[in-house]
Short mmCIF file of C-alpha atoms and ligand atoms in Angstrom, two decimals:
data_model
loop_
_atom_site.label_atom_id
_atom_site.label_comp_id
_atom_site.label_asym_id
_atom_site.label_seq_id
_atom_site.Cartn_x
_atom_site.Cartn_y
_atom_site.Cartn_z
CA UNK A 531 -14.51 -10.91 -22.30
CA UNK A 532 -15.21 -7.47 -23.18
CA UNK A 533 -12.37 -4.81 -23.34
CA UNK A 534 -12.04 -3.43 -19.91
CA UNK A 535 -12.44 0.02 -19.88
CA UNK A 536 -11.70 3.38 -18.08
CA UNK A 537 -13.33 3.28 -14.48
CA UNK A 538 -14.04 -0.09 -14.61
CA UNK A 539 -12.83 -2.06 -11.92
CA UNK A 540 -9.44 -3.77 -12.06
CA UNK A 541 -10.22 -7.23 -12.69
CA UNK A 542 -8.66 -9.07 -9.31
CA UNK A 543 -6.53 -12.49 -9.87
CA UNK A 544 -4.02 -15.12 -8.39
CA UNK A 545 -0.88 -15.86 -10.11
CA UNK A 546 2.54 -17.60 -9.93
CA UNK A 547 5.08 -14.32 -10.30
CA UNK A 548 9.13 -14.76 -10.18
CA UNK A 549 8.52 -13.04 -6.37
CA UNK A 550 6.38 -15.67 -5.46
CA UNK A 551 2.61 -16.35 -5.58
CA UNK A 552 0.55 -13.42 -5.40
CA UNK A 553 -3.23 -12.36 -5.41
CA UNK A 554 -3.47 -8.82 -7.44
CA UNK A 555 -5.21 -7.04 -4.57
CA UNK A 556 -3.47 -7.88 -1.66
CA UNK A 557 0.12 -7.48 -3.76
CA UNK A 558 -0.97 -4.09 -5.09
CA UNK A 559 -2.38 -3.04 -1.11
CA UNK A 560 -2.80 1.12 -0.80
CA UNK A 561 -0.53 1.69 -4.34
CA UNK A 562 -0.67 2.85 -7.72
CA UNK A 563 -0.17 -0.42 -10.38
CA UNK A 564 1.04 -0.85 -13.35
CA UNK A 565 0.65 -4.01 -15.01
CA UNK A 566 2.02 -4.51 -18.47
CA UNK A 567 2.20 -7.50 -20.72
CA UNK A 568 4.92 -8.04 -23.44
CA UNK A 569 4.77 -10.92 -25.95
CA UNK A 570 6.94 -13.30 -25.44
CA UNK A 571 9.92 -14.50 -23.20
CA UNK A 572 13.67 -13.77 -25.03
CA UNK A 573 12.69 -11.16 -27.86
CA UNK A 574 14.60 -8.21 -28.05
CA UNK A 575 12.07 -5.23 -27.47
CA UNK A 576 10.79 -6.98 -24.56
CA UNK A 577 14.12 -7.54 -23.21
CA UNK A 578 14.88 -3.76 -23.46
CA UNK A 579 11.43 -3.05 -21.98
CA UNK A 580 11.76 -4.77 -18.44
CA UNK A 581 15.28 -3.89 -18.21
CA UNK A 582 13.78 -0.21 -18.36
CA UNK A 583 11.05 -1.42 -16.00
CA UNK A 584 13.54 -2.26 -13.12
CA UNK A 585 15.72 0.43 -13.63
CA UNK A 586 12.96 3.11 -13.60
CA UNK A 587 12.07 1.89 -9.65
CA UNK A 588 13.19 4.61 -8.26
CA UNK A 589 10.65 6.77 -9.97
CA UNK A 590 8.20 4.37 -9.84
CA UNK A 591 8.37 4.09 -6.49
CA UNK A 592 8.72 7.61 -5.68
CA UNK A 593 5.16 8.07 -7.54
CA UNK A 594 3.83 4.88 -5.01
CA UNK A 595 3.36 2.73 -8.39
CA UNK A 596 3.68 -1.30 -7.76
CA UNK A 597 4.60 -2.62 -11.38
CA UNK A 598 4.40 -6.24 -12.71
CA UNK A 599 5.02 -7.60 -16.21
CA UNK A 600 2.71 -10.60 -17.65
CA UNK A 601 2.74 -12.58 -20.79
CA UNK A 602 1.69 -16.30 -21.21
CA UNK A 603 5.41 -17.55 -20.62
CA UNK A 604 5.98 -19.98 -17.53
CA UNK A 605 7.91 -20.14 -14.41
CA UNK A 606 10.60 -21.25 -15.77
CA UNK A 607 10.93 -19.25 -18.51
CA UNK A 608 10.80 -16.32 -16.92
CA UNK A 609 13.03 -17.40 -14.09
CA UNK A 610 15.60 -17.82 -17.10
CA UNK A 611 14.78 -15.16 -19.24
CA UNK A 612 15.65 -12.23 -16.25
CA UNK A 613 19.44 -13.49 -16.04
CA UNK A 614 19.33 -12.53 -19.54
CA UNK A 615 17.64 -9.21 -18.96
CA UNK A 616 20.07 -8.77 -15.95
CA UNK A 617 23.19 -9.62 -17.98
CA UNK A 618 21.97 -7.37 -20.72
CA UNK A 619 20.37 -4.53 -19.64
CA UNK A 620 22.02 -3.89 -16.36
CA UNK A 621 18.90 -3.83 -14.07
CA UNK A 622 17.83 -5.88 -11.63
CA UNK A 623 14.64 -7.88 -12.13
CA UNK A 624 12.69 -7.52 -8.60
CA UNK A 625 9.08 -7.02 -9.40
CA UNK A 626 6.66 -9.75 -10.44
CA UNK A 627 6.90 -11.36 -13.62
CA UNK A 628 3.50 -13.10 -13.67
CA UNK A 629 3.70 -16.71 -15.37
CA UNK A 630 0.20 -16.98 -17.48
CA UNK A 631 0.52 -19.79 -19.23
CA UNK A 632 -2.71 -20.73 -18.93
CA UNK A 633 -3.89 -17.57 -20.36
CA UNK A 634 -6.11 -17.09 -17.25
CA UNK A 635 -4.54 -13.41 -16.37
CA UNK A 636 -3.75 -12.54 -20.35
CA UNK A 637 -7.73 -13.31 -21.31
CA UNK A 638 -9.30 -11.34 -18.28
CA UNK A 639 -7.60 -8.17 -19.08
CA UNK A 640 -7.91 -8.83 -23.11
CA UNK A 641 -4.30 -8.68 -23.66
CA UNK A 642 -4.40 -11.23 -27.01
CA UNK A 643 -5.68 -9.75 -29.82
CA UNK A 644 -6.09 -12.65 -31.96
CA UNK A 645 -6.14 -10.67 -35.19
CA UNK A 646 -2.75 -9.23 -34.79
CA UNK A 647 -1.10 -12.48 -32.91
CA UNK A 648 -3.48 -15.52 -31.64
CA UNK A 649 -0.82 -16.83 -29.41
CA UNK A 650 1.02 -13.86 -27.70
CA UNK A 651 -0.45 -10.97 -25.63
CA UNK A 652 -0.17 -7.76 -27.44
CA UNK A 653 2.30 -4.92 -25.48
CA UNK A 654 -0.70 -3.50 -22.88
CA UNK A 655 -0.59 -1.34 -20.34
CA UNK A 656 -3.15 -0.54 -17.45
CA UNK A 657 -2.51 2.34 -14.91
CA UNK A 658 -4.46 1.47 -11.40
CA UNK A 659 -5.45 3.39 -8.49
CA UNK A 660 -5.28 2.77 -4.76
CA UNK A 661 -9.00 1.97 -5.26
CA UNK A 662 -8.43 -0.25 -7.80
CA UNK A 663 -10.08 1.81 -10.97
CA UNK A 664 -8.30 1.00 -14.04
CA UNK A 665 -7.32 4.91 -14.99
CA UNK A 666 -5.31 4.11 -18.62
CA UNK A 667 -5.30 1.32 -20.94
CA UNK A 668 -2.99 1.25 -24.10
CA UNK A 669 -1.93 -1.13 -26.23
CA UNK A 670 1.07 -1.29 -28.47
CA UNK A 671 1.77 -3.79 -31.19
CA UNK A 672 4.55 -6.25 -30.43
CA UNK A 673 7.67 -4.84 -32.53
CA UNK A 674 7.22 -0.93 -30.32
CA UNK A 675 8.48 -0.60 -27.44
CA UNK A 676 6.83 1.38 -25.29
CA UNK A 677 8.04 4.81 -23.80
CA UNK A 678 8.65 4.66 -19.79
CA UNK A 679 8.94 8.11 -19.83
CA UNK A 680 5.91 8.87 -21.00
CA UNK A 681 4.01 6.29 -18.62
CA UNK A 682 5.37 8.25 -15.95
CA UNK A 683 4.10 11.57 -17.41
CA UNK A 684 0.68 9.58 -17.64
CA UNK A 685 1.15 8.53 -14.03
CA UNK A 686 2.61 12.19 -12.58
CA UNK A 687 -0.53 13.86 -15.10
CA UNK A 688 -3.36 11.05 -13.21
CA UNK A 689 -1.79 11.80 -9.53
CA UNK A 690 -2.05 15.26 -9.88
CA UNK A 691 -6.18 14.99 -11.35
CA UNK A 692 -6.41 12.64 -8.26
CA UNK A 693 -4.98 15.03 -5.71
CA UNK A 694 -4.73 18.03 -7.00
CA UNK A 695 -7.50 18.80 -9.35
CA UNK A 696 -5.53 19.41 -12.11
CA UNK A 697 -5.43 18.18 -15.78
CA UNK A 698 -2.25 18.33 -18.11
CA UNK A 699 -2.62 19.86 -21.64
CA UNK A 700 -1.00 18.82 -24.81
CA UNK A 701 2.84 18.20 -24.74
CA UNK A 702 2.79 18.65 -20.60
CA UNK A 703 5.98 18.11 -19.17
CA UNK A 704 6.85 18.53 -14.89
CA UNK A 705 7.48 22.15 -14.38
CA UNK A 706 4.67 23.28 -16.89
CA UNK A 707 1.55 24.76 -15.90
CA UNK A 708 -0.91 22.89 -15.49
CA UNK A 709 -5.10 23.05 -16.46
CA UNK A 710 -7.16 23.23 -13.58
CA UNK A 711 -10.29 20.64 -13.97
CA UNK A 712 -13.41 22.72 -15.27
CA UNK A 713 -15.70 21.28 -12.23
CA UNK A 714 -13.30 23.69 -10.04
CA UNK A 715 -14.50 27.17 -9.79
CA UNK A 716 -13.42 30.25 -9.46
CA UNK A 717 -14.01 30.68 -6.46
CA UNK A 718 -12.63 27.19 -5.32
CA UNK A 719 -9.50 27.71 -7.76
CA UNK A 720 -8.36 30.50 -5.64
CA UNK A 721 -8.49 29.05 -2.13
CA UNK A 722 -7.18 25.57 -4.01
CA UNK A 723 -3.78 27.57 -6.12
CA UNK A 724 -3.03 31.08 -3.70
CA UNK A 725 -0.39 32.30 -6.08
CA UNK A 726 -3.35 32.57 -8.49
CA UNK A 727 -4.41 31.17 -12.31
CA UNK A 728 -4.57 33.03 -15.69
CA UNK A 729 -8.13 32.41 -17.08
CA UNK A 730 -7.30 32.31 -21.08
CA UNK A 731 -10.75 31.58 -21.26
CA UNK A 732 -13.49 30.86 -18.77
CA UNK A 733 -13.14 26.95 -19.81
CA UNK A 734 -9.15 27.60 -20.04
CA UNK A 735 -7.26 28.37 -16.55
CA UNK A 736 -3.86 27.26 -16.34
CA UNK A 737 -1.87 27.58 -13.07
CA UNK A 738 1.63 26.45 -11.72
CA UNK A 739 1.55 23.26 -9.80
CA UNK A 740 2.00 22.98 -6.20
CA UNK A 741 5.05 21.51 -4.61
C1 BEZ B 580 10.22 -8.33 -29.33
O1 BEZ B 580 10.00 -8.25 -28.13
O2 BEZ B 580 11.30 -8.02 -29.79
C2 BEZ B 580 9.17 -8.80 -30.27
C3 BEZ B 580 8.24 -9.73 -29.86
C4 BEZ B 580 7.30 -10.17 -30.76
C5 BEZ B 580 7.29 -9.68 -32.05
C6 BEZ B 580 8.20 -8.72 -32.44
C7 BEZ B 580 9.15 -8.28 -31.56
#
C-alpha cells in the first residue's frame, strides 16, 4: 500500500469499535474525522492520549469532528483498557476504539512502519472532510504524545480554508489575523472581508476573521 496522501480519498472500511460495529462512511456521515492510531493497548502515552481525546469532545464536537482511535489491539482489550483510561485520566471513553487485530484498518492507512516497530502502528493522525478527502496526515513516533491542541488549530486553520477562504500563517492562534488564499482577489477579498485587509504585499493580505 502506498502512503495515502493529501486529497486522496479516505480509504472506506468496516470494523469492530468499543461503540459497536461500524462502516467508516456511514459512521463519519456529513462530519469532519479524525482517526488516530496509538501503539498499543495499556502504555502510558497512549493512555494520556485518549483520555485527552474524550475530554476534548466538547471542542471536537463544536468544530463537527467525529474522532476514533485504532491500533491492532482486540475487543477485549480495548473494552478493558478504557476502565483504565477512565479511572486514570478522568474522561469518559465514548467514541470508537476500532479493534484491528487483523491489521486490515492499520495496513490500508499505512499506520506500521516496520522500520521503526514491525508489530505496532506508529502514533498517526488523518484529518477528513465531509467529502471524505484526507486534508492532514502526521505521524509521530510511539514514545510522543501528540498535542490536541494543536490538532484543533489544524482543524479550526482547515475549516476556515474550507469556508472561509482563508489560510493561517506561522504560529496562528484563534483571534489572529488570518491570510487570505492568493486565488482570492482583490476585488473578491473586499466583498468576501467588508471591514477590509492590509495588503503587506500583493501575495501577502492578512485580514481579521469573521465571526
Ligand atoms: C506509550 O504509549 O507509552 C508507548 C507505546 C509504545 C512505545 C513507547 C511508549
Amino acid at each position: 500500500m502506498n502512503a495515502i496522501k493529501l486529497g486522496d480519498k479516505a480509504p472506506n472500511f468496516n470494523a469492530k469499535t468499543t461503540v459497536g460495529e461500524i462502516n467508516f462512511y456511514e459512521w463519519l456521515g456529513d462530519s469532519w474525522g479524525m482517526l488516530a492510531s496509538h501503539p498499543a493497548d495499556f502504555t502510558p502515552v497512549c493512555t494520556t492520549e485518549l483520555g485527552a481525546m474524550a475530554n476534548y469532545r466538547e471542542e471536537f464536537q463544536k468544530r463537527n469532528v467525529k474522532v476514533a482511535a485504532i491500533s491492532v489491539d482486540d475487543l477485549e482489550s480495548h473494552v478493558r483498557w478504557i476502565k483504565d483510561i477512565e479511572e486514570t485520566q478522568n474522561a469518559k471513553v465514548d467514541f470508537p476504539l476500532i479493534a484491528d487485530d487483523d491489521r486490515s484498518v492499520s495496513e490500508l492507512y499505512g499506520m506500521i512502519h516496520p522500520n521503526a516497530d514491525s508489530t505496532m502502528t506508529v502514533r498517526s493522525v488523518f484529518m477528513i472532510s465531509p467529502e471524505k478527502e484526507v486534508k492532514l496526515t502526521l505521524t509521530y513516533p510511539a514514545s510522543t504524545g501528540r498535542n490536541f491542541e494543536e490538532l484543533l488549530r489544524v482543524i479550526d486553520s482547515l475549516q476556515l480554508t474550507a469556508y472561509r477562504k482563508l489560510a493561517t500563517p506561522v504560529n496562528w492562534k484563534k483571534g489572529d489575523r488570518a491570510v487570505i488564499v492568493p486565488s482570492v482577489s482583490d476585488e473578491q477579498a473586499s466583498e468576501l472581508f467588508p471591514n477590509g485587509f492590509e495588503t503587506v504585499k500583493p501575495y501577502l493580505r492578512l485580514t481579521e476573521v469573521p465571526v
